Short mmCIF file of C-alpha atoms in Angstrom, two decimals:
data_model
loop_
_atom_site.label_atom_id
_atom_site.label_comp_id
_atom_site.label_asym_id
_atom_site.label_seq_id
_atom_site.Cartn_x
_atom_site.Cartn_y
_atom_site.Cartn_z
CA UNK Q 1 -16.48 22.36 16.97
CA UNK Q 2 -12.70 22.71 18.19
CA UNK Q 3 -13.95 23.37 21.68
CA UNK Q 4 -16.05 20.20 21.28
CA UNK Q 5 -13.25 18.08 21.35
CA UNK Q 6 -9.88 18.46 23.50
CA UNK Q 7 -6.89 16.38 24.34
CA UNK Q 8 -6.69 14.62 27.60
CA UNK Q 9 -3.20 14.91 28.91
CA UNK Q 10 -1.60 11.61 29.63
CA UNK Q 11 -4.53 10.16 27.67
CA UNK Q 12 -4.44 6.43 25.52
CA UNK Q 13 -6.54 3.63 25.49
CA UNK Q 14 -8.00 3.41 29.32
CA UNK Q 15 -8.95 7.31 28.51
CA UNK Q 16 -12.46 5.59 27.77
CA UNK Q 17 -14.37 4.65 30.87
CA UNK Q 18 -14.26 1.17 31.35
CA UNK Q 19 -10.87 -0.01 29.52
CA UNK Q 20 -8.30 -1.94 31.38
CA UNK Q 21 -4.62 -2.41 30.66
CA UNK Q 22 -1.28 -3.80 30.90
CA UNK Q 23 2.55 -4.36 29.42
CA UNK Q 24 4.62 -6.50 30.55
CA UNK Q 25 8.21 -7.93 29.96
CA UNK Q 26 7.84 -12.04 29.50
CA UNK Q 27 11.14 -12.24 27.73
CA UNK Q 28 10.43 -12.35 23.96
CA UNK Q 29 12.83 -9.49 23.65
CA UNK Q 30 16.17 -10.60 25.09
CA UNK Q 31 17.03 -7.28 26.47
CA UNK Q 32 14.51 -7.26 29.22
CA UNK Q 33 12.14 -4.82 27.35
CA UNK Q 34 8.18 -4.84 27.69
CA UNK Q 35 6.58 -7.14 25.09
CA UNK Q 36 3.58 -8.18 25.72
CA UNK Q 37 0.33 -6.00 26.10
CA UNK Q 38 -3.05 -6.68 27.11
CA UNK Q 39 -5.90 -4.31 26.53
CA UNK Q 40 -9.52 -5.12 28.08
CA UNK Q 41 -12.89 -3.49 28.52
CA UNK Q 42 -15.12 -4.24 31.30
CA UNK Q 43 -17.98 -5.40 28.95
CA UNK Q 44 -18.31 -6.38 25.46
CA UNK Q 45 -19.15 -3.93 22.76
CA UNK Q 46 -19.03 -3.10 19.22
CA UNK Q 47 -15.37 -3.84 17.71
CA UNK Q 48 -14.07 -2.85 13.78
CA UNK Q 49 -10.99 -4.57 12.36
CA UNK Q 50 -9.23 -3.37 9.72
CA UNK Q 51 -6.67 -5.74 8.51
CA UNK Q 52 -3.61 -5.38 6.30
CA UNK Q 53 -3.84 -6.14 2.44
CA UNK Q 54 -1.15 -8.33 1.98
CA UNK Q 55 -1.57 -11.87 0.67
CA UNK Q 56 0.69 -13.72 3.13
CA UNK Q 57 -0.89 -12.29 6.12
CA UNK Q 58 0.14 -13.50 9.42
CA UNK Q 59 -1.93 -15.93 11.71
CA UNK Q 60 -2.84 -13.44 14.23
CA UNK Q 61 -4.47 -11.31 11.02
CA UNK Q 62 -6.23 -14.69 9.60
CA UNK Q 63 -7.44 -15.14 13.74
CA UNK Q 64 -8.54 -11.82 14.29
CA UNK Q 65 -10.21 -10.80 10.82
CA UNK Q 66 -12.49 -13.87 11.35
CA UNK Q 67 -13.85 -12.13 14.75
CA UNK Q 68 -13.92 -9.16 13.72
CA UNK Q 69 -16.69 -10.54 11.64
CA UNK Q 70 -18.85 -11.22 14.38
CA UNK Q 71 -18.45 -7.65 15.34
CA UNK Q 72 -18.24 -8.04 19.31
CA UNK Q 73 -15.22 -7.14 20.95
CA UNK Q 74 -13.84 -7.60 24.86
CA UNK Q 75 -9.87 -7.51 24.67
CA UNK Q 76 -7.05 -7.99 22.46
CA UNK Q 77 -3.38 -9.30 23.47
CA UNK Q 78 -0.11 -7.98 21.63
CA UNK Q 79 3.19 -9.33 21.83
CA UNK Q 80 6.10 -7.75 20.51
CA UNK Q 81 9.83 -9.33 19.76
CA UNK Q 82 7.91 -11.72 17.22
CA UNK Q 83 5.58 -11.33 14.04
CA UNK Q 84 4.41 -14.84 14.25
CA UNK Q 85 4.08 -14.80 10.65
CA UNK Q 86 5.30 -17.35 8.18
CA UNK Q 87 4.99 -20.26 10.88
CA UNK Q 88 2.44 -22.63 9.91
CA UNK Q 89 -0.07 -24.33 11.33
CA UNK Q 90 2.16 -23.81 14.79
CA UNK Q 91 1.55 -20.41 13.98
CA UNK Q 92 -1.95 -20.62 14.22
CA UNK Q 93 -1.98 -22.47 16.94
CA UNK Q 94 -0.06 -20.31 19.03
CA UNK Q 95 -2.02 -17.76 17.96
CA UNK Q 96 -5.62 -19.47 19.15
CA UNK Q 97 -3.79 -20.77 22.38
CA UNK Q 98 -3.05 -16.49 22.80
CA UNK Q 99 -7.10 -15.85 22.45
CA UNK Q 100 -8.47 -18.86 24.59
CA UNK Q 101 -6.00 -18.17 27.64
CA UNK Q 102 -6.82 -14.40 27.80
CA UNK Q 103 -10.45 -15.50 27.25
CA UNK Q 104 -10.28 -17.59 30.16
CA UNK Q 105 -8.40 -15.28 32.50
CA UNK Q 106 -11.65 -12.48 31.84
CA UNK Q 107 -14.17 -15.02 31.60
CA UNK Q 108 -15.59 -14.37 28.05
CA UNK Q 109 -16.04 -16.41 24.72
CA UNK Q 110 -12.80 -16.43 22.82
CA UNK Q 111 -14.33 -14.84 19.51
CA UNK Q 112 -14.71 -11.82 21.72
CA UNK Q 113 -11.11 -11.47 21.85
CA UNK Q 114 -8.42 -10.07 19.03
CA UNK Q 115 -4.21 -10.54 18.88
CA UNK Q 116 -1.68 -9.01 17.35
CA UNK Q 117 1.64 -9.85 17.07
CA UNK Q 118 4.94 -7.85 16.01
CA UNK Q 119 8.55 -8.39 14.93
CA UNK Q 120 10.76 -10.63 12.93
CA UNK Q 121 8.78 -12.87 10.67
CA UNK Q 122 9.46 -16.70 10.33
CA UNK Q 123 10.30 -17.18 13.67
CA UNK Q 124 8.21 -19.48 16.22
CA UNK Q 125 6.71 -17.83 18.95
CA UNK Q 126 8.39 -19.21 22.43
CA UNK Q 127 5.37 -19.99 23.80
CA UNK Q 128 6.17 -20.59 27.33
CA UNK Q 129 6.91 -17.25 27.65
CA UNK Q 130 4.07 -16.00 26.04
CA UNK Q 131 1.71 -18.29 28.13
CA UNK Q 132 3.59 -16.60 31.89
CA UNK Q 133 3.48 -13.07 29.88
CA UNK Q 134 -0.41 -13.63 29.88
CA UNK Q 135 -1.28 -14.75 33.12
CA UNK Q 136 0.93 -12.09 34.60
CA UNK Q 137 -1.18 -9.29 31.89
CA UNK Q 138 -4.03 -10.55 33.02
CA UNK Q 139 -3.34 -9.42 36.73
CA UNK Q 140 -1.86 -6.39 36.28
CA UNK Q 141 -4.76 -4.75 34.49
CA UNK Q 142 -5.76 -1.78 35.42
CA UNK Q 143 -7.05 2.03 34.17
CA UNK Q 144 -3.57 2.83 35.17
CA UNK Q 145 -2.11 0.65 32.64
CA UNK Q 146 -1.97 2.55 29.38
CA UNK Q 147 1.15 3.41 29.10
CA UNK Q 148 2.52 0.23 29.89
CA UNK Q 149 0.40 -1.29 27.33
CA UNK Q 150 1.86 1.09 24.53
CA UNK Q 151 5.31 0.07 25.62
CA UNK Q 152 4.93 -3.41 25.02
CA UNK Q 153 4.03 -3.12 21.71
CA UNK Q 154 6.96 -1.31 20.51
CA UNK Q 155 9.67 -2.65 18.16
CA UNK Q 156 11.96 -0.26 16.33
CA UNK Q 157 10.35 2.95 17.74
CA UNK Q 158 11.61 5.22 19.78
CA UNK Q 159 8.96 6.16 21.40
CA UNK Q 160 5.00 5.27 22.47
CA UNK Q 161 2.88 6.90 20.44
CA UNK Q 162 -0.98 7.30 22.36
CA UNK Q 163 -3.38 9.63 22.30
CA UNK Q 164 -6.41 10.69 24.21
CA UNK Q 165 -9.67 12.56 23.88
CA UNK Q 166 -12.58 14.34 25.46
CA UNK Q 167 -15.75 14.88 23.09
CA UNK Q 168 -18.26 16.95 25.03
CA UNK Q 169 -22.23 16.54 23.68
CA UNK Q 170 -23.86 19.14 25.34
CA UNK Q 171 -24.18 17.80 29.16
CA UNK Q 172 -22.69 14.64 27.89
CA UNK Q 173 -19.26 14.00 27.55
CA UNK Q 174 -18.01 10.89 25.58
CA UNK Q 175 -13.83 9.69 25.62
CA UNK Q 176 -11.61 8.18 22.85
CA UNK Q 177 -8.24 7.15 23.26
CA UNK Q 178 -5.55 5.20 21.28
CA UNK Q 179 -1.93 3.54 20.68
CA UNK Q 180 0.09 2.77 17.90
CA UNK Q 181 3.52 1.29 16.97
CA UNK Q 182 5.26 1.39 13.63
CA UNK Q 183 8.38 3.02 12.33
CA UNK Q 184 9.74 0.48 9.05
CA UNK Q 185 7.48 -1.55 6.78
CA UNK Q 186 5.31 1.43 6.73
CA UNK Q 187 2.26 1.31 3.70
CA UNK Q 188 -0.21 0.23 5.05
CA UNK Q 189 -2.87 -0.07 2.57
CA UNK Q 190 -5.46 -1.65 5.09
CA UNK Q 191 3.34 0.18 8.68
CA UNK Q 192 4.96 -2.77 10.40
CA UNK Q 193 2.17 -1.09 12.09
CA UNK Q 194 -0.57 -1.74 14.80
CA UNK Q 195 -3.45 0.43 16.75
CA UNK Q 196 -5.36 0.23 19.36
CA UNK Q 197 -8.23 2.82 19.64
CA UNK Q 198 -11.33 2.52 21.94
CA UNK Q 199 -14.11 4.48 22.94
CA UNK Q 200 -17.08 4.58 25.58
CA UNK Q 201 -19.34 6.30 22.74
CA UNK Q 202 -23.05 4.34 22.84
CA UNK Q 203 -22.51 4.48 18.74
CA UNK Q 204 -24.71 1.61 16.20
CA UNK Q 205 -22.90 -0.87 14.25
CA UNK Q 206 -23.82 1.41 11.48
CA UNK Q 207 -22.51 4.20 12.57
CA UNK Q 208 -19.56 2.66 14.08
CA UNK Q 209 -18.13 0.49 11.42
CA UNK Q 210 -18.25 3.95 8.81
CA UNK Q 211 -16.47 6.50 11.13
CA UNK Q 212 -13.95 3.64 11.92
CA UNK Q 213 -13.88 3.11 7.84
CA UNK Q 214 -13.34 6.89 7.29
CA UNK Q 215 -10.78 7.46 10.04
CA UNK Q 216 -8.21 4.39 8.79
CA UNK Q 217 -9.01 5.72 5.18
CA UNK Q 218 -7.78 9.38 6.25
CA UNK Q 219 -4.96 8.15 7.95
CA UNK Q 220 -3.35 4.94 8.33
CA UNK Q 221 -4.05 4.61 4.36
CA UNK Q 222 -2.48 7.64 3.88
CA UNK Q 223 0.84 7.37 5.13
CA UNK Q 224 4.19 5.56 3.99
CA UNK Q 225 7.53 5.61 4.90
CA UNK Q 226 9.04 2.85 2.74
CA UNK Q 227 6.52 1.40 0.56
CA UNK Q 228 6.21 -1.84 2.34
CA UNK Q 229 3.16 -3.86 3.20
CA UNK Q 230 3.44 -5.93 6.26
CA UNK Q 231 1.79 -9.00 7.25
CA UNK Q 232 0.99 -7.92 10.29
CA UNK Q 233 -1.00 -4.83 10.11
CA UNK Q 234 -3.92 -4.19 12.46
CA UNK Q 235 -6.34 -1.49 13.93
CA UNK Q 236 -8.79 -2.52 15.99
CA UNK Q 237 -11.39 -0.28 17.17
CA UNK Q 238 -13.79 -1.26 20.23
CA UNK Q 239 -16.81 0.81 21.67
CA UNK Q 240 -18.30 -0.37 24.66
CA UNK Q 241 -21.07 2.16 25.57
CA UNK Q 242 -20.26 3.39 28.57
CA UNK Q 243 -20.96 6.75 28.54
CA UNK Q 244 -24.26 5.92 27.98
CA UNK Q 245 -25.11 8.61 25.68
CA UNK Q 246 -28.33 8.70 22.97
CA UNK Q 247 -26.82 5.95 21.02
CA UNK Q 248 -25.17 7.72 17.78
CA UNK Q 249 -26.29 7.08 13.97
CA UNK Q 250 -25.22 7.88 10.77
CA UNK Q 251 -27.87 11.04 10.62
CA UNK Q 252 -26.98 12.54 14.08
CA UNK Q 253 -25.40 15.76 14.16
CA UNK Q 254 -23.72 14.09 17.63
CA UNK Q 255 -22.37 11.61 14.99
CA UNK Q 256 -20.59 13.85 13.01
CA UNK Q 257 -18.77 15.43 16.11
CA UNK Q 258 -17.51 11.78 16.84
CA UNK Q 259 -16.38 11.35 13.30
CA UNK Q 260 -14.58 14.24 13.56
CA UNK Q 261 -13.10 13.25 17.20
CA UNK Q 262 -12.11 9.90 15.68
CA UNK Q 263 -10.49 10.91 12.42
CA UNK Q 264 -8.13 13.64 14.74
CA UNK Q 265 -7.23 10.85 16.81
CA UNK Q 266 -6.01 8.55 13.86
CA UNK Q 267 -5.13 11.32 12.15
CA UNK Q 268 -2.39 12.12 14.68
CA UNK Q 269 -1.31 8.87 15.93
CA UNK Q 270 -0.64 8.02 12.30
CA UNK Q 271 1.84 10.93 11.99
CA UNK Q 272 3.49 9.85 15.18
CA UNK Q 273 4.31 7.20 13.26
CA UNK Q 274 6.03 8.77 9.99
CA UNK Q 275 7.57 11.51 12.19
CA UNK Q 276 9.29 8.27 13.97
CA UNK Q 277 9.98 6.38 11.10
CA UNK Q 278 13.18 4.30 10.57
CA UNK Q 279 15.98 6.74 9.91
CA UNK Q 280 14.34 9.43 8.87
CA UNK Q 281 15.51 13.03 8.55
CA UNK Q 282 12.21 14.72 7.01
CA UNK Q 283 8.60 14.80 6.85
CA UNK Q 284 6.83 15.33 3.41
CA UNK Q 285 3.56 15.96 2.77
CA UNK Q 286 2.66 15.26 -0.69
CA UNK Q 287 -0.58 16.86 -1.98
CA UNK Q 288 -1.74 15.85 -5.57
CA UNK Q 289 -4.69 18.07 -7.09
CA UNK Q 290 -6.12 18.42 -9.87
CA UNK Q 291 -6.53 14.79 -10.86
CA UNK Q 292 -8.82 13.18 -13.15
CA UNK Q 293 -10.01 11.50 -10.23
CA UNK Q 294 -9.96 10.11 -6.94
CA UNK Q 295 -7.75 6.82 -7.78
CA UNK Q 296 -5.42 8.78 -10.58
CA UNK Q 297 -4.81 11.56 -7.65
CA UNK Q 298 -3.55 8.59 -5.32
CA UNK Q 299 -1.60 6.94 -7.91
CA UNK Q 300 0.48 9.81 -8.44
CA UNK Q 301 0.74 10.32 -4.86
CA UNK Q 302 1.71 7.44 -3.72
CA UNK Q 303 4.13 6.86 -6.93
CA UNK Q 304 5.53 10.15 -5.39
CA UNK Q 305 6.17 8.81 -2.10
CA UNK Q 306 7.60 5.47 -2.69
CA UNK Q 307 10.67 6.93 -5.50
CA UNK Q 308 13.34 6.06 -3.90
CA UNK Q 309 15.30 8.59 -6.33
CA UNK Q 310 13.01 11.18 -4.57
CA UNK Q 311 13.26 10.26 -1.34
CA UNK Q 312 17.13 10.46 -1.65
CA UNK Q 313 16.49 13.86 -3.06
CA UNK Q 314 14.93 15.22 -0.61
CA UNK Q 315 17.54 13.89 1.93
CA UNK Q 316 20.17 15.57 0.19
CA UNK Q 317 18.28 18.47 0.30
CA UNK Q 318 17.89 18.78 -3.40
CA UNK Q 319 14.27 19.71 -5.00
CA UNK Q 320 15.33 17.72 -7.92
CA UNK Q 321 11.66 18.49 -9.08
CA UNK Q 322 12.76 16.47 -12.40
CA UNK Q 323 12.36 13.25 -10.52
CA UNK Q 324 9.09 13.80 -9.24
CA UNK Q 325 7.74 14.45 -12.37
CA UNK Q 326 9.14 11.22 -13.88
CA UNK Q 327 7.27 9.55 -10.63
CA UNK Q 328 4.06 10.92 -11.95
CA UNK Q 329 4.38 10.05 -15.32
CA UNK Q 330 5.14 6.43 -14.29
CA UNK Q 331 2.54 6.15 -11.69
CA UNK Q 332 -0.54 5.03 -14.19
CA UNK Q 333 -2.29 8.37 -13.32
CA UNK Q 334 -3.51 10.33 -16.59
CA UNK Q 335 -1.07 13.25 -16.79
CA UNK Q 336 -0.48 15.81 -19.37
CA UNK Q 337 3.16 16.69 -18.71
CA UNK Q 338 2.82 20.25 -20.01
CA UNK Q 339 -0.28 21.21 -17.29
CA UNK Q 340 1.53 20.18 -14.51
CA UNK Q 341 2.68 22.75 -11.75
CA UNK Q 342 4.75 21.99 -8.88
CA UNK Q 343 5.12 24.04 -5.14
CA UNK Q 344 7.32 23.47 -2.71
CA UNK Q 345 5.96 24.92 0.74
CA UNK Q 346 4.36 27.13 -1.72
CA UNK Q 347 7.06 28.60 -3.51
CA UNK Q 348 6.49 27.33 -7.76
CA UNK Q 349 9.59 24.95 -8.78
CA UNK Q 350 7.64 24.07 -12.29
CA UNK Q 351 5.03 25.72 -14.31
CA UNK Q 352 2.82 24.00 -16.68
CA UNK Q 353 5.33 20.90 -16.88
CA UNK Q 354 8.99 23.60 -17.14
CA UNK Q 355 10.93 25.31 -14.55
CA UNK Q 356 9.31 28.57 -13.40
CA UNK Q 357 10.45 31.72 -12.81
CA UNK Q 358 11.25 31.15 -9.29
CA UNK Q 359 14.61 31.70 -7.63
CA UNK Q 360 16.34 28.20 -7.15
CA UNK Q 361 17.62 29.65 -3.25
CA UNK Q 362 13.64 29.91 -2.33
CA UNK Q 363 13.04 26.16 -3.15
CA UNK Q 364 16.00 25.05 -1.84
CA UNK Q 365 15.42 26.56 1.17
CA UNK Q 366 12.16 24.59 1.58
CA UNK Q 367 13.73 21.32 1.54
CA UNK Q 368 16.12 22.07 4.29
CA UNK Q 369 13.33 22.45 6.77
CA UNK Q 370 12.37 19.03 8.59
CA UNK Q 371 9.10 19.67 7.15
CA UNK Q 372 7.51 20.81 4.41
CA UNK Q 373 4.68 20.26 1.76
CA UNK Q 374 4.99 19.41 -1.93
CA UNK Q 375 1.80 20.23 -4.39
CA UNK Q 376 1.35 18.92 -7.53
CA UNK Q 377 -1.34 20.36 -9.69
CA UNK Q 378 -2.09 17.69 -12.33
CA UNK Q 379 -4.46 20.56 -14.18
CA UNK Q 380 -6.55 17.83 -16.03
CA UNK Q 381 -10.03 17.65 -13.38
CA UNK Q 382 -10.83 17.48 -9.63
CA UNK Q 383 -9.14 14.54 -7.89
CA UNK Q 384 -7.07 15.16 -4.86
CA UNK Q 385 -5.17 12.96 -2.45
CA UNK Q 386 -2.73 13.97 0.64
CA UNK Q 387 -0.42 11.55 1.74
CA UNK Q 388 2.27 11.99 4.40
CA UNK Q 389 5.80 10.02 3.94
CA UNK Q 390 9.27 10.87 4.62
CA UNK Q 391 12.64 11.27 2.79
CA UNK Q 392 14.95 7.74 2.91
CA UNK Q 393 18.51 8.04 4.49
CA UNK Q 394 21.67 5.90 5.02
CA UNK Q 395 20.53 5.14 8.74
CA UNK Q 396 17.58 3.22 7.58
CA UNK Q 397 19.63 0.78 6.02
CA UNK Q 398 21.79 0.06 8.85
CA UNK Q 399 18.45 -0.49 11.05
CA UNK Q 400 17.28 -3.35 8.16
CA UNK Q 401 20.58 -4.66 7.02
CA UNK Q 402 19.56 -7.71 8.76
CA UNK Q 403 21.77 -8.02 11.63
#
């Protein structure tokens, strides 16, 4: 299957036949930085939205979840330098007069079109700006304009983070491709995080809306960097059928490839986005087996993830294995405390709940590296989860001391 499905240098989201973009700078950001992006296919197609969990969500979510609904898709606009959240009825506003302009500019029905918007909540977006950022979006697209498109949608990051693929179906070859942003306010739960992902697969609304499901389940709902729950999270996901392939079900083998294809490309652009978190030092991937189940494997996980007494841990380069255990214990999972067995990069710290026999240089050494994998066997049934977070440092407070 590996040779099935291969990278496309350079690739993102006009990888895809079909698939326009643009970023442009329209002066949200004061220092002259790209911050507004505008992503367009040629026609209509299928579109999944998955939207973030939190209860104050922000009026681009409340807009866009309500077309997603429909399930037809043609573009979506992104401005960054301003979350638009917590601003009203203005708010909304704004974010309708966002939809109906680009709608106009391509000529389609403004439920075919999504935005997003990023940044510092409770401010009003300047819409003047906005409004000249659009019309001058709207004529720069172009299948050039990818990586222009992932700029503009940037915030704290250091870098874009895209992604493209070629899926090859016997004579046929389908594309993928994909952008995110997000580095803080990272759980998503569906970190401040968006994506973009589109493909020219000919894929039902069946099949579609489940691989998209899957993917976002296997990825974006599997990483966290501070625990946080934006208002603002978004993945969108449009197909428009281009490559004109046997149109893809749930009981295709073809299907599966494309699952696969899809999950890799989320997969990826959702560690791009812990390996760039906000003031990071480390990458951890927590792996929690042995679970009475599903839900009690994620609970201990993500209880795991978001200690801040572990995170510090593992910046000081400590294994401190005590505190993860105390995470676990805390984290509503069923655990029996003298089962449990902890490995770091597979050396044993702890042995059926105690310290093992291990040398305390060979686990040390593990948490020195910039990455490295902790699993935790619960013992008790066969529930796993893997999440991937990252250890918390003195930088990240500077970046969100609110200056």
């Amino acid at each position: 299957m590996k040779e099935d499905i291969a990278p496309v240098e350079g690739g993102g989201v006009t990888t895809p036949r079909g698939f326009l973009a643009s970023g442009v700078a329209c002066g949200i950001k004061a220092g002259g930085e790209k911050d507004l992006s505008l992503i367009c296919s040629e026609r209509a197609g299928h579109v999944v939205g998955l939207f973030t969990e939190n209860r104050v969500p922000a009026a681009p979510v409340v807009l866009s979840r309500r077309h997603a609904a429909l399930g037809n898709g043609r573009a979506v606009v992104i401005n960054s330098g301003n979350a638009n959240a917590c601003t009203g009825p203005a708010g909304m506003a704004n974010a309708t007069e966002m939809v109906n302009r680009v709608a106009a500019g391509i000529g389609c029905p403004p439920e075919e079109v999504f935005v997003c918007s990023t940044g510092r909540i409770g401010i009003p977006l300047p819409m003047a700006k906005v409004r000249k950022g659009i019309d001058l979006a709207l004529g720069r697209l172009s299948p050039q304009g990818g990586k222009d498109a992932a700029l503009g949608i940037l915030t704290t990051d250091t870098y874009p983070k895209t992604m493209g693929l070629r899926v090859s179906l016997g004579e046929q070859e389908l594309f993928l491709g994909g952008m995110a942003k997000g580095a803080g306010m990272i759980d998503p739960r569906l970190a401040t995080m968006l994506c973009v992902v589109t493909t020219d697969a000919d894929v039902s609304d069946e099949a579609f809306t489940l691989a998209a499901r899957r993917s976002v389940a296997e990825s974006f709902n599997r990483i966290s960097i501070d625990g946080d729950c934006s208002t603002n999270d978004t993945v969108l996901v449009f197909a428009n059928g281009l490559a004109r392939n046997r149109t893809l079900t749930p009981e295709s083998g073809e299907f599966r490839l494309f699952q696969s294809a899809l999950s890799l490309l989320m997969g990826r652009l959702a560690r791009m986005i812990v390996e760039d978190g906000e003031g990071i030092s480390k990458v951890v991937e927590v792996l929690v087996q042995g679970a009475a189940d599903e839900e009690d494997a994620e609970r201990a996980a993500r209880a795991v993830a978001h200690s801040l007494l572990v995170k510090c841990s593992w910046y000081g380069e400590d294994p401190n294995w005590g505190r993860i255990l105390a995470a676990i214990g805390y984290s509503g999972a069923s655990v029996d405390g003298n089962r449990v067995d902890i490995f770091y990069n597979g050396v044993q710290a702890v042995a059926a709940g105690t310290r093992a026999r291990t040398s305390a240089r060979l686990v040390q050494e593990a948490v020195r590296l910039p990455q490295f994998t902790i699993l935790i066997d619960l013992g008790i049934g066969s529930g796993h989860c893997r999440l991937l977070t990252s250890d918390l440092t003195e930088r990240y407070v500077r970046l969100n001391k609110g200056e």
